Amino acid sequence: ASPSRSEINTEANAAVKPLGKYYALLIGVSRYQDPSLTLANPVNDVARLQEILVSRYAFEKTNVTILTNPTRRDILSELIRM
């Protein structure tokens, strides 16, 4: 029988040796000026993505930053800080 997708992903992740540190800036926006632009749960989505980056990939939780409904200034400030 062929290996499952999960088995392939597990094997591939085990073979990858992370070098250096990884950083992520995750942005969840649920408030838009245009009311036709709505997403189901962007804030929950970025929290889940953070969990995945930390649990399945070589990201340290302290290196994954989440901004929810940030201003342009918030985003630029965080990019400079990183």
Short mmCIF file of C-alpha atoms in Angstrom, two decimals:
data_model
loop_
_atom_site.label_atom_id
_atom_site.label_comp_id
_atom_site.label_asym_id
_atom_site.label_seq_id
_atom_site.Cartn_x
_atom_site.Cartn_y
_atom_site.Cartn_z
CA ALA A 1 0.00 0.00 0.00
CA SER A 2 1.12 3.54 -0.68
CA PRO A 3 2.05 5.73 2.28
CA SER A 4 -0.58 8.21 3.41
CA ARG A 5 -0.19 11.94 2.94
CA SER A 6 0.37 12.30 6.69
CA GLU A 7 3.17 9.71 6.62
CA ILE A 8 4.84 11.46 3.70
CA ASN A 9 4.63 14.86 5.44
CA THR A 10 6.00 13.42 8.69
CA GLU A 11 8.89 11.78 6.87
CA ALA A 12 9.66 14.94 4.89
CA ASN A 13 9.59 17.13 8.00
CA ALA A 14 11.92 14.74 9.83
CA ALA A 15 14.40 14.89 6.96
CA VAL A 16 14.56 18.69 6.95
CA LYS A 17 17.26 20.07 9.22
CA PRO A 18 16.38 23.66 10.14
CA LEU A 19 19.21 26.16 9.89
CA GLY A 20 19.06 29.43 11.79
CA LYS A 21 15.96 30.96 13.27
CA TYR A 22 12.65 31.52 11.57
CA TYR A 23 10.43 34.53 12.16
CA ALA A 24 6.83 35.17 11.16
CA LEU A 25 4.55 38.18 11.27
CA LEU A 26 0.94 36.99 11.07
CA ILE A 27 -1.75 39.57 10.43
CA GLY A 28 -5.44 38.91 11.00
CA VAL A 29 -7.84 41.60 9.81
CA SER A 30 -11.54 41.31 10.48
CA ARG A 31 -12.50 44.99 10.22
CA TYR A 32 -12.52 46.52 6.77
CA GLN A 33 -13.76 49.89 5.55
CA ASP A 34 -15.57 48.09 2.75
CA PRO A 35 -18.35 45.99 4.34
CA SER A 36 -18.32 43.57 1.40
CA LEU A 37 -14.85 42.41 2.50
CA THR A 38 -15.55 39.97 5.27
CA LEU A 39 -13.73 36.84 6.31
CA ALA A 40 -15.07 34.18 8.63
CA ASN A 41 -12.45 34.19 11.40
CA PRO A 42 -9.15 35.78 10.39
CA VAL A 43 -8.05 36.31 13.99
CA ASN A 44 -8.63 32.63 14.78
CA ASP A 45 -6.89 31.68 11.53
CA VAL A 46 -3.66 33.44 12.45
CA ALA A 47 -3.70 31.92 15.94
CA ARG A 48 -4.05 28.47 14.39
CA LEU A 49 -1.30 29.21 11.87
CA GLN A 50 0.98 30.17 14.76
CA GLU A 51 0.27 26.81 16.41
CA ILE A 52 1.13 25.00 13.18
CA LEU A 53 4.38 26.92 12.63
CA VAL A 54 5.50 26.14 16.18
CA SER A 55 4.35 22.52 16.37
CA ARG A 56 5.23 21.30 12.87
CA TYR A 57 8.03 23.57 11.75
CA ALA A 58 11.13 25.07 13.34
CA PHE A 59 9.52 28.29 14.60
CA GLU A 60 9.92 29.32 18.21
CA LYS A 61 6.71 30.75 19.64
CA THR A 62 8.55 33.90 20.71
CA ASN A 63 9.52 34.49 17.06
CA VAL A 64 5.96 34.38 15.75
CA THR A 65 4.15 37.68 16.17
CA ILE A 66 0.42 38.11 15.70
CA LEU A 67 -1.18 41.45 14.91
CA THR A 68 -4.95 41.69 14.86
CA ASN A 69 -6.63 44.54 13.01
CA PRO A 70 -3.37 46.50 12.91
CA THR A 71 -2.86 49.93 11.44
CA ARG A 72 -0.26 50.54 8.77
CA ARG A 73 1.90 52.05 11.49
CA ASP A 74 1.56 48.91 13.65
CA ILE A 75 2.71 46.70 10.78
CA LEU A 76 5.68 48.88 9.88
CA SER A 77 6.72 49.18 13.54
CA GLU A 78 6.68 45.42 13.94
CA LEU A 79 8.65 44.86 10.75
CA ILE A 80 11.31 47.28 11.97
CA ARG A 81 11.40 45.57 15.38
CA MET A 82 11.90 42.19 13.79
#
